[in-house]
Short mmCIF file of C-alpha atoms and ligand atoms in Angstrom, two decimals:
data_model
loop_
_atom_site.label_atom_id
_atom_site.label_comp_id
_atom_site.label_asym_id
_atom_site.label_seq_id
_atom_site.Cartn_x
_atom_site.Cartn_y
_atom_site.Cartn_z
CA UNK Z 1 75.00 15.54 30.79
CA UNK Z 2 74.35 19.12 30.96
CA UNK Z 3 75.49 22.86 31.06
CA UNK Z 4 79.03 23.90 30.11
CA UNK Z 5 81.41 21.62 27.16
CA UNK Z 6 83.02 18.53 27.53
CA UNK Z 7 86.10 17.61 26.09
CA UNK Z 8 88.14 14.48 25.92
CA UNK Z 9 91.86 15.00 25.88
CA UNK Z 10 93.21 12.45 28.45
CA UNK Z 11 90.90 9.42 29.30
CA UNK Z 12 91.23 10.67 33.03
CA UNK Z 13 88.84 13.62 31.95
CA UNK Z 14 85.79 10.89 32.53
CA UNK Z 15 85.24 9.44 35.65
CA UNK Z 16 84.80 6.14 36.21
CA UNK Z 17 81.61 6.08 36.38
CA UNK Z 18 81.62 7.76 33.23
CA UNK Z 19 83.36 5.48 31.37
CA UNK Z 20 80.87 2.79 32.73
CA UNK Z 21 77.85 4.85 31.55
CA UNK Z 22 79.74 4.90 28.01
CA UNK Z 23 80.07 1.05 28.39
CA UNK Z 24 76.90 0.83 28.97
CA UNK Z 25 75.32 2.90 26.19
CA UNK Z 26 77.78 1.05 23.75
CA UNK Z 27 76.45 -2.14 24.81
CA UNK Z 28 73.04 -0.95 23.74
CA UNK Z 29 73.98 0.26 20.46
CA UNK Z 30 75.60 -3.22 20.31
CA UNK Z 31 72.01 -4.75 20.99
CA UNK Z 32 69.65 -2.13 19.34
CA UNK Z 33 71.27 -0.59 16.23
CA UNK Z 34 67.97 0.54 14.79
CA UNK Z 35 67.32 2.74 18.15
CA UNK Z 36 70.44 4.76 17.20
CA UNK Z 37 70.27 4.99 13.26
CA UNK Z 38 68.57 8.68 13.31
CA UNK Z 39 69.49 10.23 16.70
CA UNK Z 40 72.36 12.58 14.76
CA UNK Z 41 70.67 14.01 11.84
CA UNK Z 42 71.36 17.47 11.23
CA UNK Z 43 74.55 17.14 13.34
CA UNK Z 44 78.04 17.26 12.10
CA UNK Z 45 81.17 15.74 13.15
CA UNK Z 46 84.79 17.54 11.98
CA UNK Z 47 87.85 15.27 11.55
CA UNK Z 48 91.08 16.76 11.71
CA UNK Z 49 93.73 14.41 10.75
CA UNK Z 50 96.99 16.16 10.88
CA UNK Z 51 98.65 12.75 10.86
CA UNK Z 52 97.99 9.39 9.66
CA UNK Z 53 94.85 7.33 10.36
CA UNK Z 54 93.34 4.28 9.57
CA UNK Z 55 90.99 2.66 12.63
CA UNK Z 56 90.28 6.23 14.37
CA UNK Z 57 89.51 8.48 11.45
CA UNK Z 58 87.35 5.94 9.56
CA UNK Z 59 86.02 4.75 12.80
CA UNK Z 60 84.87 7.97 14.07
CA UNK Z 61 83.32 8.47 10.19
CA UNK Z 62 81.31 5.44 10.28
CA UNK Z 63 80.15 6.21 13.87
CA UNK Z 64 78.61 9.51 12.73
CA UNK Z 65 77.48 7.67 10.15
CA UNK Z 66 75.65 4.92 11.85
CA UNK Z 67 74.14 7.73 14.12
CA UNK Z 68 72.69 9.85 11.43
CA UNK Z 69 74.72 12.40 11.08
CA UNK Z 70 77.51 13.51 8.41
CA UNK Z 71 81.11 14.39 8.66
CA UNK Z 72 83.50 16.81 7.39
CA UNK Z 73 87.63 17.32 7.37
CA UNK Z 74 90.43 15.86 6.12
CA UNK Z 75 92.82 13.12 6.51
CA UNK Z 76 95.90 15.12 5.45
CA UNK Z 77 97.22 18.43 7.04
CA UNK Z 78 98.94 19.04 3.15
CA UNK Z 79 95.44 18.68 2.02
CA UNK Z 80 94.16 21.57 4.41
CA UNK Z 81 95.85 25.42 4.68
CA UNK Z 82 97.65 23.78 7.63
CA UNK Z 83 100.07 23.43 4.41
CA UNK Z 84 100.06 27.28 3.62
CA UNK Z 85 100.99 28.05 7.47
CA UNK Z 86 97.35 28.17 9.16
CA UNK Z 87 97.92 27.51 13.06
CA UNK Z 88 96.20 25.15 14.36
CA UNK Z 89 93.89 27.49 16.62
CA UNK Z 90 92.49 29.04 13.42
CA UNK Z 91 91.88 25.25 12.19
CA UNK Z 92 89.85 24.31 14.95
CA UNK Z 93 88.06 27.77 15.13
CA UNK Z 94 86.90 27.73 11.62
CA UNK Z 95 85.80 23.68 12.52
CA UNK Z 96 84.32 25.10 15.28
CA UNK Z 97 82.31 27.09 12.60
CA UNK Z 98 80.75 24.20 10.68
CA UNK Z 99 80.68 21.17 13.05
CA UNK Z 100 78.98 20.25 16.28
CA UNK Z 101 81.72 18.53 17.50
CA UNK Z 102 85.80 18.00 16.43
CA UNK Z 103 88.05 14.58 16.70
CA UNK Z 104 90.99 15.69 16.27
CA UNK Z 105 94.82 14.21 16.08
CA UNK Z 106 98.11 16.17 16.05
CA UNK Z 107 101.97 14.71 16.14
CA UNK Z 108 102.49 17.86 18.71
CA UNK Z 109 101.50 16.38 22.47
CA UNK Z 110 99.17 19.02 23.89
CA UNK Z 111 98.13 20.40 20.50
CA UNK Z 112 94.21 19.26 21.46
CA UNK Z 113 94.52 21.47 24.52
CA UNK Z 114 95.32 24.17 22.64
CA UNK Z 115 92.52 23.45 20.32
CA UNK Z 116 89.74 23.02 23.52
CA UNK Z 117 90.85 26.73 24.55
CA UNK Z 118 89.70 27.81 20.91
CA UNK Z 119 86.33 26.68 20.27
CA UNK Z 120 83.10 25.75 22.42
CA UNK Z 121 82.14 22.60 20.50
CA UNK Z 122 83.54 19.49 22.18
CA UNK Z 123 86.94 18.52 21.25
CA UNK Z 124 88.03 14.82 21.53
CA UNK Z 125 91.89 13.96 21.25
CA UNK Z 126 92.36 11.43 18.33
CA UNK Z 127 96.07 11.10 19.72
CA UNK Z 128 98.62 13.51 19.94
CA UNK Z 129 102.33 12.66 19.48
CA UNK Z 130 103.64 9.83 22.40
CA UNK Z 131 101.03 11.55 24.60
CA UNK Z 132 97.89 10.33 24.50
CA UNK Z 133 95.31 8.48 23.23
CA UNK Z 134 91.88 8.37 24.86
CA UNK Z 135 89.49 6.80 22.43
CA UNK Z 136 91.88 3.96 22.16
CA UNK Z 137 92.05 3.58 25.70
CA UNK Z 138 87.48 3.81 25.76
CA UNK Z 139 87.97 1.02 22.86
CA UNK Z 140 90.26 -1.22 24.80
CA UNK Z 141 88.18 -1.18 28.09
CA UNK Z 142 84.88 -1.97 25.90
CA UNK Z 143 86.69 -5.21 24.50
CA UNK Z 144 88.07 -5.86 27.56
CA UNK Z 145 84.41 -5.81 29.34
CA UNK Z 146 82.53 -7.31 26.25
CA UNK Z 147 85.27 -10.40 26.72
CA UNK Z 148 86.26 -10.81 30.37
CA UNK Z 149 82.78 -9.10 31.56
CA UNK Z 150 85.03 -7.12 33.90
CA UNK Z 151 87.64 -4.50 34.26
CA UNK Z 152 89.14 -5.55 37.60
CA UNK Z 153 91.46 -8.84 39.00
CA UNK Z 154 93.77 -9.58 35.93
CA UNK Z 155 97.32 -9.35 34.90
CA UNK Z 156 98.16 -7.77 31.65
CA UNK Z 157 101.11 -7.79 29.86
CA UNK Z 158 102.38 -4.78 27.76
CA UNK Z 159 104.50 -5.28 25.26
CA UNK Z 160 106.51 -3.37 22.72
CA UNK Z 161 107.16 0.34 22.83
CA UNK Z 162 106.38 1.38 26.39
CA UNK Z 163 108.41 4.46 26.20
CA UNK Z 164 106.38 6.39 23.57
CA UNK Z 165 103.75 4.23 23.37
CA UNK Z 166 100.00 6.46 24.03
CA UNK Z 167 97.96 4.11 24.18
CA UNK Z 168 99.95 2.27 26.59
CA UNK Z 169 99.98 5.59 28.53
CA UNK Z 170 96.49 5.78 28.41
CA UNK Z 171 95.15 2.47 29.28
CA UNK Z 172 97.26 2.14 31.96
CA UNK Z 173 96.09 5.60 33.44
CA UNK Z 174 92.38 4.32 32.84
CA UNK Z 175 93.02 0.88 34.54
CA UNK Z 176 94.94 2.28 37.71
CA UNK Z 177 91.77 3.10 38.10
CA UNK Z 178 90.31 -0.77 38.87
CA UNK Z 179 90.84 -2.91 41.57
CA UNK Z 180 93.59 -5.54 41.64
CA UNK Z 181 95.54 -5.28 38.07
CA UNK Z 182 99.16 -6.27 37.86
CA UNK Z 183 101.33 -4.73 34.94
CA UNK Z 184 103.47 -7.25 33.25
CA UNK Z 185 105.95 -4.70 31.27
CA UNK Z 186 107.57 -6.10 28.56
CA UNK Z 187 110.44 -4.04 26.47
CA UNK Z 188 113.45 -3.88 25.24
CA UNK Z 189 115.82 -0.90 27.71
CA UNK Z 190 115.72 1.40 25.34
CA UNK Z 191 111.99 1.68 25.26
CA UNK Z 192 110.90 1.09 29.05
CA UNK Z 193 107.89 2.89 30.29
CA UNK Z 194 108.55 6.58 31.27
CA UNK Z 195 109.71 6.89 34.97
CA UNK Z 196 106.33 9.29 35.27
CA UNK Z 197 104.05 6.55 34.59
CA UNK Z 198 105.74 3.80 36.78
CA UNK Z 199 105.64 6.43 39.46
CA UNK Z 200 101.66 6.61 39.06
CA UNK Z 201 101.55 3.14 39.47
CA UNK Z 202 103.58 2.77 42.40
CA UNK Z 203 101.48 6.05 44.03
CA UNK Z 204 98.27 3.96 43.93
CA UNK Z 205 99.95 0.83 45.07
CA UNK Z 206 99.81 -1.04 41.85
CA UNK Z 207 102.18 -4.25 41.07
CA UNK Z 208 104.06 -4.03 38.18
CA UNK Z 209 107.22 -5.78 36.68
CA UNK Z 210 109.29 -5.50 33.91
CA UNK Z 211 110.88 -7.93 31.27
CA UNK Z 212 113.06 -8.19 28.33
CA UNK Z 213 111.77 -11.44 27.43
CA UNK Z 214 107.94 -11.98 25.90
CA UNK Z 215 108.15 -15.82 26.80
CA UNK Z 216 108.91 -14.90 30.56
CA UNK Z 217 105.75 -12.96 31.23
CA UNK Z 218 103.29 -15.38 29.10
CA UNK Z 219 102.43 -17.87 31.62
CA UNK Z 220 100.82 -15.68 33.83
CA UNK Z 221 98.84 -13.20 31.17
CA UNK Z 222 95.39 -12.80 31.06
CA UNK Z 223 95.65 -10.05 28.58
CA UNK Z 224 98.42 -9.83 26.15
CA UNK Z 225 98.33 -6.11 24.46
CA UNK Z 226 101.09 -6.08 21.67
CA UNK Z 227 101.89 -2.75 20.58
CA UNK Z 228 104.30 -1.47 17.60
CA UNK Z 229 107.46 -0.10 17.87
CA UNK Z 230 106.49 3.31 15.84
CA UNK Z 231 108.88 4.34 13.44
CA UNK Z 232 108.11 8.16 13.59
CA UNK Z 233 108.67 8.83 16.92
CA UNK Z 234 112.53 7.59 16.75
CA UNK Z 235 114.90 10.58 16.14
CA UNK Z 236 117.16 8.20 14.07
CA UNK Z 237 116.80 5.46 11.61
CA UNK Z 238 119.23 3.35 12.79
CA UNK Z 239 118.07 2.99 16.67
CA UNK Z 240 114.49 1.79 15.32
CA UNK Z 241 115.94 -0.76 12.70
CA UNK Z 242 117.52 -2.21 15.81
CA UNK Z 243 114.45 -2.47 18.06
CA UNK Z 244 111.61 -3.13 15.14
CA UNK Z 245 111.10 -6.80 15.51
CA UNK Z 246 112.13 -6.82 19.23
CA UNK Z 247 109.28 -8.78 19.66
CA UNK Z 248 107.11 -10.84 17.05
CA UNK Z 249 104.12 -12.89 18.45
CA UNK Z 250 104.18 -16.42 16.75
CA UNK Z 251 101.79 -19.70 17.01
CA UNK Z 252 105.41 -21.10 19.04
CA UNK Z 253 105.30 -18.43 21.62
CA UNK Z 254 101.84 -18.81 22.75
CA UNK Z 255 102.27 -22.58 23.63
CA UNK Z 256 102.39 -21.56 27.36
CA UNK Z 257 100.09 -18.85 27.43
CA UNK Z 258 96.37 -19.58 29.34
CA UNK Z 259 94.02 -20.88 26.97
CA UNK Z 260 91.56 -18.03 27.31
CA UNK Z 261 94.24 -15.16 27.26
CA UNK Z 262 93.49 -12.21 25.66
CA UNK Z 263 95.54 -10.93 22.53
CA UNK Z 264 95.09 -7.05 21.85
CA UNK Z 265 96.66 -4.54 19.54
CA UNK Z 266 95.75 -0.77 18.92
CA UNK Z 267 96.77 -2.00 15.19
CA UNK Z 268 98.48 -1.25 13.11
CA UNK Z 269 100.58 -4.39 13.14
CA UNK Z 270 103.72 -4.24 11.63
CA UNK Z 271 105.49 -7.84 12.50
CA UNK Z 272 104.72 -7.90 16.05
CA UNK Z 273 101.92 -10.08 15.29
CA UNK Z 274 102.23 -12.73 12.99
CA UNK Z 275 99.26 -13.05 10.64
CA UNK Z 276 99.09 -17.27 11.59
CA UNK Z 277 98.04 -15.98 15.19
CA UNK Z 278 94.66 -14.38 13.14
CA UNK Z 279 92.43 -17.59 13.57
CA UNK Z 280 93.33 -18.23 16.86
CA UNK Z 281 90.49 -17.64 18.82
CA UNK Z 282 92.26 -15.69 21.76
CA UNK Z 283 92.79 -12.99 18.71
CA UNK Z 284 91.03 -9.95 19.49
CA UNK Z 285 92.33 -7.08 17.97
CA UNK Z 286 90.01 -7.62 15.00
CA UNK Z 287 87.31 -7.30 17.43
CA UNK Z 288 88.87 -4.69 19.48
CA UNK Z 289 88.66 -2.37 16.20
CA UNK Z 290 85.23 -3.01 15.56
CA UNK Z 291 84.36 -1.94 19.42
CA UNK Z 292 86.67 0.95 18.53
CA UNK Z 293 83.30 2.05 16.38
CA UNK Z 294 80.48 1.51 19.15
CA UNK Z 295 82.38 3.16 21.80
CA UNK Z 296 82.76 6.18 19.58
CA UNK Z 297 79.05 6.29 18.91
CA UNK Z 298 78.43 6.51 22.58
CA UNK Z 299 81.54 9.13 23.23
CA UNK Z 300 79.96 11.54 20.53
CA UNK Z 301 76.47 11.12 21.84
CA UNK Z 302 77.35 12.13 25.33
CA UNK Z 303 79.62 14.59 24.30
CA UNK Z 304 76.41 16.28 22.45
CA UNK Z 305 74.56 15.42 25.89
CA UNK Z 306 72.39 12.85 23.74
CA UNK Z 307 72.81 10.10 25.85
N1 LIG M 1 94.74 2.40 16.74
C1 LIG M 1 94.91 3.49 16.00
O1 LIG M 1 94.98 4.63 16.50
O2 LIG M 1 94.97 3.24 14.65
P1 LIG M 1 95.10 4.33 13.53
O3 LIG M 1 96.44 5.01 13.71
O4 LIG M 1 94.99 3.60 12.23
O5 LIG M 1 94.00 5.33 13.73
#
Protein backbone atom coordinates (compact mmCIF):
# COMPACT_ATOMS: atom_id res chain seq x y z
CA UNK A 1 0.00 0.00 0.00
CA UNK A 2 0.97 3.39 -0.89
CA UNK A 3 0.41 7.27 -0.98
CA UNK A 4 -2.19 8.96 1.24
CA UNK A 5 -3.30 7.31 5.20
CA UNK A 6 -5.29 4.53 5.95
CA UNK A 7 -7.52 4.25 8.67
CA UNK A 8 -9.66 1.54 10.09
CA UNK A 9 -12.88 2.70 11.64
CA UNK A 10 -15.55 0.28 10.25
CA UNK A 11 -14.27 -3.15 8.90
CA UNK A 12 -16.04 -2.09 5.53
CA UNK A 13 -13.05 0.46 5.11
CA UNK A 14 -10.96 -2.79 3.65
CA UNK A 15 -12.03 -4.50 0.81
CA UNK A 16 -12.32 -7.85 0.54
CA UNK A 17 -9.57 -8.48 -0.96
CA UNK A 18 -7.98 -6.63 1.65
CA UNK A 19 -9.00 -8.46 4.35
CA UNK A 20 -7.74 -11.62 2.42
CA UNK A 21 -4.26 -10.06 1.93
CA UNK A 22 -4.38 -9.47 5.89
CA UNK A 23 -5.35 -13.21 6.19
CA UNK A 24 -2.81 -14.02 4.35
CA UNK A 25 0.09 -12.10 5.90
CA UNK A 26 -1.27 -13.33 9.37
CA UNK A 27 -0.97 -16.76 8.27
CA UNK A 28 2.68 -16.13 7.62
CA UNK A 29 3.46 -14.58 10.80
CA UNK A 30 1.63 -17.71 12.08
CA UNK A 31 4.32 -19.88 10.13
CA UNK A 32 7.48 -17.62 10.27
CA UNK A 33 7.62 -15.64 13.55
CA UNK A 34 11.33 -15.02 13.29
CA UNK A 35 10.71 -13.17 9.71
CA UNK A 36 8.63 -10.58 11.63
CA UNK A 37 10.54 -10.15 15.06
CA UNK A 38 12.52 -6.82 13.81
CA UNK A 39 10.41 -5.34 10.97
CA UNK A 40 9.02 -2.42 13.63
CA UNK A 41 12.00 -1.13 15.33
CA UNK A 42 12.11 2.42 15.72
CA UNK A 43 8.30 2.53 15.24
CA UNK A 44 5.76 3.33 17.81
CA UNK A 45 2.33 2.32 18.41
CA UNK A 46 -0.14 4.79 20.76
CA UNK A 47 -2.96 3.12 22.74
CA UNK A 48 -5.71 5.14 23.78
CA UNK A 49 -7.95 3.35 26.07
CA UNK A 50 -10.66 5.62 27.12
CA UNK A 51 -12.58 2.57 28.28
CA UNK A 52 -11.91 -0.78 29.51
CA UNK A 53 -9.69 -3.40 27.81
CA UNK A 54 -8.41 -6.61 28.28
CA UNK A 55 -7.88 -8.79 24.74
CA UNK A 56 -7.55 -5.51 22.43
CA UNK A 57 -5.28 -3.26 24.42
CA UNK A 58 -2.87 -6.02 25.52
CA UNK A 59 -3.27 -7.62 22.21
CA UNK A 60 -2.38 -4.73 20.16
CA UNK A 61 0.76 -4.28 22.91
CA UNK A 62 2.12 -7.61 22.36
CA UNK A 63 1.66 -7.27 18.56
CA UNK A 64 3.97 -4.22 18.50
CA UNK A 65 5.87 -6.08 20.57
CA UNK A 66 6.38 -9.21 18.62
CA UNK A 67 7.09 -6.84 15.58
CA UNK A 68 9.84 -4.85 17.10
CA UNK A 69 8.52 -1.96 17.95
CA UNK A 70 7.37 -0.23 21.38
CA UNK A 71 4.18 1.25 22.58
CA UNK A 72 2.94 4.12 24.41
CA UNK A 73 -0.66 5.34 26.12
CA UNK A 74 -2.79 4.47 28.63
CA UNK A 75 -5.43 2.17 29.65
CA UNK A 76 -7.44 4.74 31.65
CA UNK A 77 -8.88 8.13 30.36
CA UNK A 78 -8.61 9.25 34.49
CA UNK A 79 -5.05 8.36 34.07
CA UNK A 80 -4.60 10.83 31.01
CA UNK A 81 -5.71 14.90 30.98
CA UNK A 82 -8.82 13.42 29.32
CA UNK A 83 -9.59 13.69 33.28
CA UNK A 84 -8.74 17.52 33.48
CA UNK A 85 -11.16 18.21 30.34
CA UNK A 86 -8.65 17.60 27.26
CA UNK A 87 -10.97 16.82 24.09
CA UNK A 88 -10.32 14.12 22.50
CA UNK A 89 -8.97 15.89 19.18
CA UNK A 90 -6.11 17.35 21.25
CA UNK A 91 -5.52 13.60 22.59
CA UNK A 92 -5.06 12.15 19.38
CA UNK A 93 -3.09 15.22 18.00
CA UNK A 94 -0.51 15.20 20.66
CA UNK A 95 -0.47 10.97 19.91
CA UNK A 96 -0.19 11.94 16.63
CA UNK A 97 3.04 13.71 17.91
CA UNK A 98 4.90 10.71 19.34
CA UNK A 99 3.52 7.58 17.59
CA UNK A 100 3.48 6.19 14.08
CA UNK A 101 0.28 4.90 14.38
CA UNK A 102 -2.94 5.16 17.14
CA UNK A 103 -5.50 2.16 18.30
CA UNK A 104 -7.78 3.80 19.80
CA UNK A 105 -11.29 3.02 21.79
CA UNK A 106 -13.94 5.52 22.96
CA UNK A 107 -17.59 4.76 24.71
CA UNK A 108 -18.78 7.79 22.22
CA UNK A 109 -19.76 5.94 18.62
CA UNK A 110 -17.97 8.04 16.02
CA UNK A 111 -15.37 9.43 18.44
CA UNK A 112 -12.46 7.56 16.05
CA UNK A 113 -13.80 9.61 13.16
CA UNK A 114 -13.32 12.51 14.83
CA UNK A 115 -9.91 11.45 15.81
CA UNK A 116 -8.90 10.35 11.82
CA UNK A 117 -9.86 14.14 10.89
CA UNK A 118 -7.09 15.22 13.52
CA UNK A 119 -3.96 13.55 12.81
CA UNK A 120 -2.17 11.94 9.62
CA UNK A 121 -0.88 8.80 11.35
CA UNK A 122 -3.28 5.88 10.84
CA UNK A 123 -6.01 5.58 13.25
CA UNK A 124 -7.59 2.12 13.94
CA UNK A 125 -11.00 1.96 15.95
CA UNK A 126 -10.47 -0.27 19.08
CA UNK A 127 -14.41 -0.03 19.46
CA UNK A 128 -16.45 2.77 20.04
CA UNK A 129 -19.66 2.61 22.14
CA UNK A 130 -22.48 -0.12 20.45
CA UNK A 131 -20.90 0.99 17.15
CA UNK A 132 -18.24 -0.76 16.05
CA UNK A 133 -15.63 -2.94 16.33
CA UNK A 134 -13.31 -3.75 13.43
CA UNK A 135 -10.33 -5.57 14.80
CA UNK A 136 -12.71 -7.92 16.42
CA UNK A 137 -14.47 -8.48 13.37
CA UNK A 138 -10.40 -9.06 11.34
CA UNK A 139 -9.93 -11.54 14.51
CA UNK A 140 -13.11 -13.46 14.03
CA UNK A 141 -12.70 -13.97 10.20
CA UNK A 142 -8.91 -15.20 10.86
CA UNK A 143 -10.32 -17.98 13.30
CA UNK A 144 -12.98 -18.56 11.23
CA UNK A 145 -10.51 -19.25 8.07
CA UNK A 146 -7.68 -20.88 10.23
CA UNK A 147 -10.72 -23.46 11.38
CA UNK A 148 -13.27 -23.90 8.58
CA UNK A 149 -10.48 -22.91 5.82
CA UNK A 150 -13.24 -20.70 4.42
CA UNK A 151 -15.38 -17.69 4.87
CA UNK A 152 -18.32 -18.66 2.66
CA UNK A 153 -21.43 -21.57 2.81
CA UNK A 154 -22.22 -21.72 6.64
CA UNK A 155 -24.89 -20.81 9.05
CA UNK A 156 -24.00 -18.92 12.11
CA UNK A 157 -25.83 -18.32 14.97
CA UNK A 158 -25.64 -15.01 17.00
CA UNK A 159 -26.49 -14.99 20.21
CA UNK A 160 -26.90 -12.61 23.09
CA UNK A 161 -27.04 -8.85 22.79
CA UNK A 162 -27.78 -8.18 19.14
CA UNK A 163 -29.09 -4.79 19.76
CA UNK A 164 -25.88 -3.09 21.01
CA UNK A 165 -23.74 -5.66 20.36
CA UNK A 166 -20.41 -4.16 17.87
CA UNK A 167 -18.97 -6.83 17.18
CA UNK A 168 -22.04 -8.44 16.11
CA UNK A 169 -22.49 -5.29 13.96
CA UNK A 170 -19.31 -5.70 12.55
CA UNK A 171 -18.94 -9.24 11.63
CA UNK A 172 -22.04 -9.36 10.17
CA UNK A 173 -21.20 -6.25 7.89
CA UNK A 174 -17.80 -8.11 7.02
CA UNK A 175 -19.57 -11.48 6.22
CA UNK A 176 -22.49 -9.96 4.01
CA UNK A 177 -19.75 -9.73 2.20
CA UNK A 178 -19.30 -13.84 1.39
CA UNK A 179 -21.24 -16.01 -0.52
CA UNK A 180 -24.06 -18.12 0.93
CA UNK A 181 -24.18 -17.32 4.92
CA UNK A 182 -27.43 -17.64 6.78
CA UNK A 183 -27.87 -15.57 10.12
CA UNK A 184 -29.35 -17.58 12.87
CA UNK A 185 -30.34 -14.52 15.37
CA UNK A 186 -30.77 -15.45 18.67
CA UNK A 187 -32.13 -12.80 21.49
CA UNK A 188 -34.24 -12.05 23.85
CA UNK A 189 -37.04 -8.85 22.26
CA UNK A 190 -35.61 -6.47 24.05
CA UNK A 191 -32.22 -6.84 22.49
CA UNK A 192 -33.00 -7.84 18.72
CA UNK A 193 -30.64 -6.67 16.09
CA UNK A 194 -31.17 -2.98 15.02
CA UNK A 195 -33.80 -2.69 12.16
CA UNK A 196 -30.62 -0.94 10.14
CA UNK A 197 -28.65 -4.00 10.13
CA UNK A 198 -31.48 -6.53 9.24
CA UNK A 199 -32.23 -4.12 6.46
CA UNK A 200 -28.49 -4.62 5.10
CA UNK A 201 -29.03 -8.07 5.14
CA UNK A 202 -32.17 -8.26 3.42
CA UNK A 203 -30.59 -5.49 0.65
CA UNK A 204 -27.97 -8.10 -0.36
CA UNK A 205 -30.38 -10.95 -0.26
CA UNK A 206 -29.07 -12.62 2.81
CA UNK A 207 -31.26 -15.31 4.93
CA UNK A 208 -31.63 -14.60 8.29
CA UNK A 209 -34.00 -15.68 11.20
CA UNK A 210 -34.58 -14.88 14.53
CA UNK A 211 -35.15 -16.84 17.88
CA UNK A 212 -35.82 -16.54 21.48
CA UNK A 213 -34.70 -19.90 22.16
CA UNK A 214 -30.70 -21.01 21.97
CA UNK A 215 -31.79 -24.80 21.75
CA UNK A 216 -34.00 -23.99 18.59
CA UNK A 217 -31.23 -22.67 16.39
CA UNK A 218 -28.43 -25.35 17.56
CA UNK A 219 -29.10 -28.10 15.26
CA UNK A 220 -28.35 -26.36 12.32
CA UNK A 221 -25.11 -24.11 13.53
CA UNK A 222 -21.93 -24.31 12.11
CA UNK A 223 -20.72 -21.41 14.09
CA UNK A 224 -22.08 -20.58 17.41
CA UNK A 225 -20.76 -16.83 18.41
CA UNK A 226 -21.98 -16.16 22.08
CA UNK A 227 -21.77 -12.68 22.96
CA UNK A 228 -22.43 -10.82 26.49
CA UNK A 229 -25.18 -8.94 27.42
CA UNK A 230 -22.97 -5.64 28.39
CA UNK A 231 -23.90 -4.07 31.41
CA UNK A 232 -22.78 -0.46 30.46
CA UNK A 233 -24.66 0.10 27.62
CA UNK A 234 -28.18 -0.43 29.58
CA UNK A 235 -29.62 2.95 30.75
CA UNK A 236 -31.03 1.13 33.87
CA UNK A 237 -29.98 -1.48 36.28
CA UNK A 238 -32.93 -3.20 36.52
CA UNK A 239 -33.66 -3.98 32.61
CA UNK A 240 -30.05 -5.71 32.45
CA UNK A 241 -30.51 -7.81 35.74
CA UNK A 242 -33.48 -9.14 33.82
CA UNK A 243 -31.78 -10.06 30.53
CA UNK A 244 -28.06 -11.04 32.03
CA UNK A 245 -28.25 -14.76 31.94
CA UNK A 246 -30.81 -14.82 29.06
CA UNK A 247 -28.72 -17.26 27.71
CA UNK A 248 -25.91 -19.51 29.39
CA UNK A 249 -24.14 -22.13 27.13
CA UNK A 250 -23.91 -25.49 29.14
CA UNK A 251 -22.33 -29.15 28.31
CA UNK A 252 -26.63 -30.01 28.22
CA UNK A 253 -27.31 -27.56 25.51
CA UNK A 254 -24.79 -28.61 23.08
CA UNK A 255 -26.05 -32.29 22.96
CA UNK A 256 -27.67 -31.49 19.54
CA UNK A 257 -25.30 -29.22 18.15
CA UNK A 258 -22.94 -30.71 14.95
CA UNK A 259 -19.97 -32.25 16.24
CA UNK A 260 -17.57 -29.90 14.52
CA UNK A 261 -19.55 -26.61 15.33
CA UNK A 262 -17.79 -23.74 16.06
CA UNK A 263 -18.07 -21.94 19.57
CA UNK A 264 -16.86 -18.17 19.49
CA UNK A 265 -16.90 -15.29 21.90
CA UNK A 266 -15.33 -11.71 21.58
CA UNK A 267 -14.75 -12.52 25.51
CA UNK A 268 -15.26 -11.36 28.00
CA UNK A 269 -17.55 -14.08 29.28
CA UNK A 270 -19.64 -13.29 31.95
CA UNK A 271 -22.08 -16.57 32.39
CA UNK A 272 -22.96 -16.98 28.89
CA UNK A 273 -20.43 -19.56 28.67
CA UNK A 274 -20.03 -21.98 31.20
CA UNK A 275 -16.40 -22.68 32.08
CA UNK A 276 -17.22 -26.91 31.70
CA UNK A 277 -17.71 -26.03 27.86
CA UNK A 278 -13.60 -24.93 28.05
CA UNK A 279 -12.23 -28.50 27.13
CA UNK A 280 -14.56 -29.17 24.66
CA UNK A 281 -12.83 -29.20 21.61
CA UNK A 282 -15.44 -27.15 19.48
CA UNK A 283 -14.20 -24.22 22.09
CA UNK A 284 -12.60 -21.59 20.25
CA UNK A 285 -12.70 -18.45 21.79
CA UNK A 286 -9.40 -19.21 23.53
CA UNK A 287 -8.03 -19.51 20.17
CA UNK A 288 -9.98 -16.80 18.66
CA UNK A 289 -8.04 -14.36 21.20
CA UNK A 290 -4.80 -15.54 20.40
CA UNK A 291 -5.59 -14.87 16.43
CA UNK A 292 -6.87 -11.57 17.85
CA UNK A 293 -2.78 -10.95 18.19
CA UNK A 294 -1.57 -12.15 14.58
CA UNK A 295 -4.21 -10.34 12.80
CA UNK A 296 -3.18 -7.18 14.56
CA UNK A 297 0.42 -7.67 13.56
CA UNK A 298 -0.62 -7.79 9.99
CA UNK A 299 -3.32 -4.71 10.40
CA UNK A 300 -0.41 -2.46 11.83
CA UNK A 301 2.06 -3.55 9.22
CA UNK A 302 -0.13 -2.61 6.34
CA UNK A 303 -1.37 0.26 7.91
CA UNK A 304 2.52 1.47 7.98
CA UNK A 305 2.53 0.10 4.22
CA UNK A 306 5.07 -2.68 5.56
CA UNK A 307 3.41 -5.44 4.20
N1 LIG B 1 -13.06 -8.64 22.69
C1 LIG B 1 -12.73 -7.49 23.29
O1 LIG B 1 -12.87 -6.39 22.72
O2 LIG B 1 -12.23 -7.65 24.55
P1 LIG B 1 -11.71 -6.49 25.47
O3 LIG B 1 -12.89 -5.60 25.79
O4 LIG B 1 -11.14 -7.14 26.68
O5 LIG B 1 -10.69 -5.71 24.69
Amino acid sequence: MAGKVRNLINITDLSVEEIEHLLEVADDIIANPEAYQDICAHKKLATLFFEPSTRTRLSFTAAMMELGGNVLGFSDANSSSAKKGESVSDTVIMAGCYADIIAMRHPKEGAPVVAAKKTTVPIINAGDGGHFHPTQTLTDLLTIHRKKGRLDNFTIGLCGDLMFGRTVHSLIEALLRHENIRFMLISPPELRLPEYMKEKMTAVGAEWKEFEKLEDAMPELDILYMTRVQKERFFNEEDYVRLKNSYVLDRAKLVPAKADMMIMHPLPRVNEISVEVDDDPRACYFYQALCGKYIRMALILYLLGMK
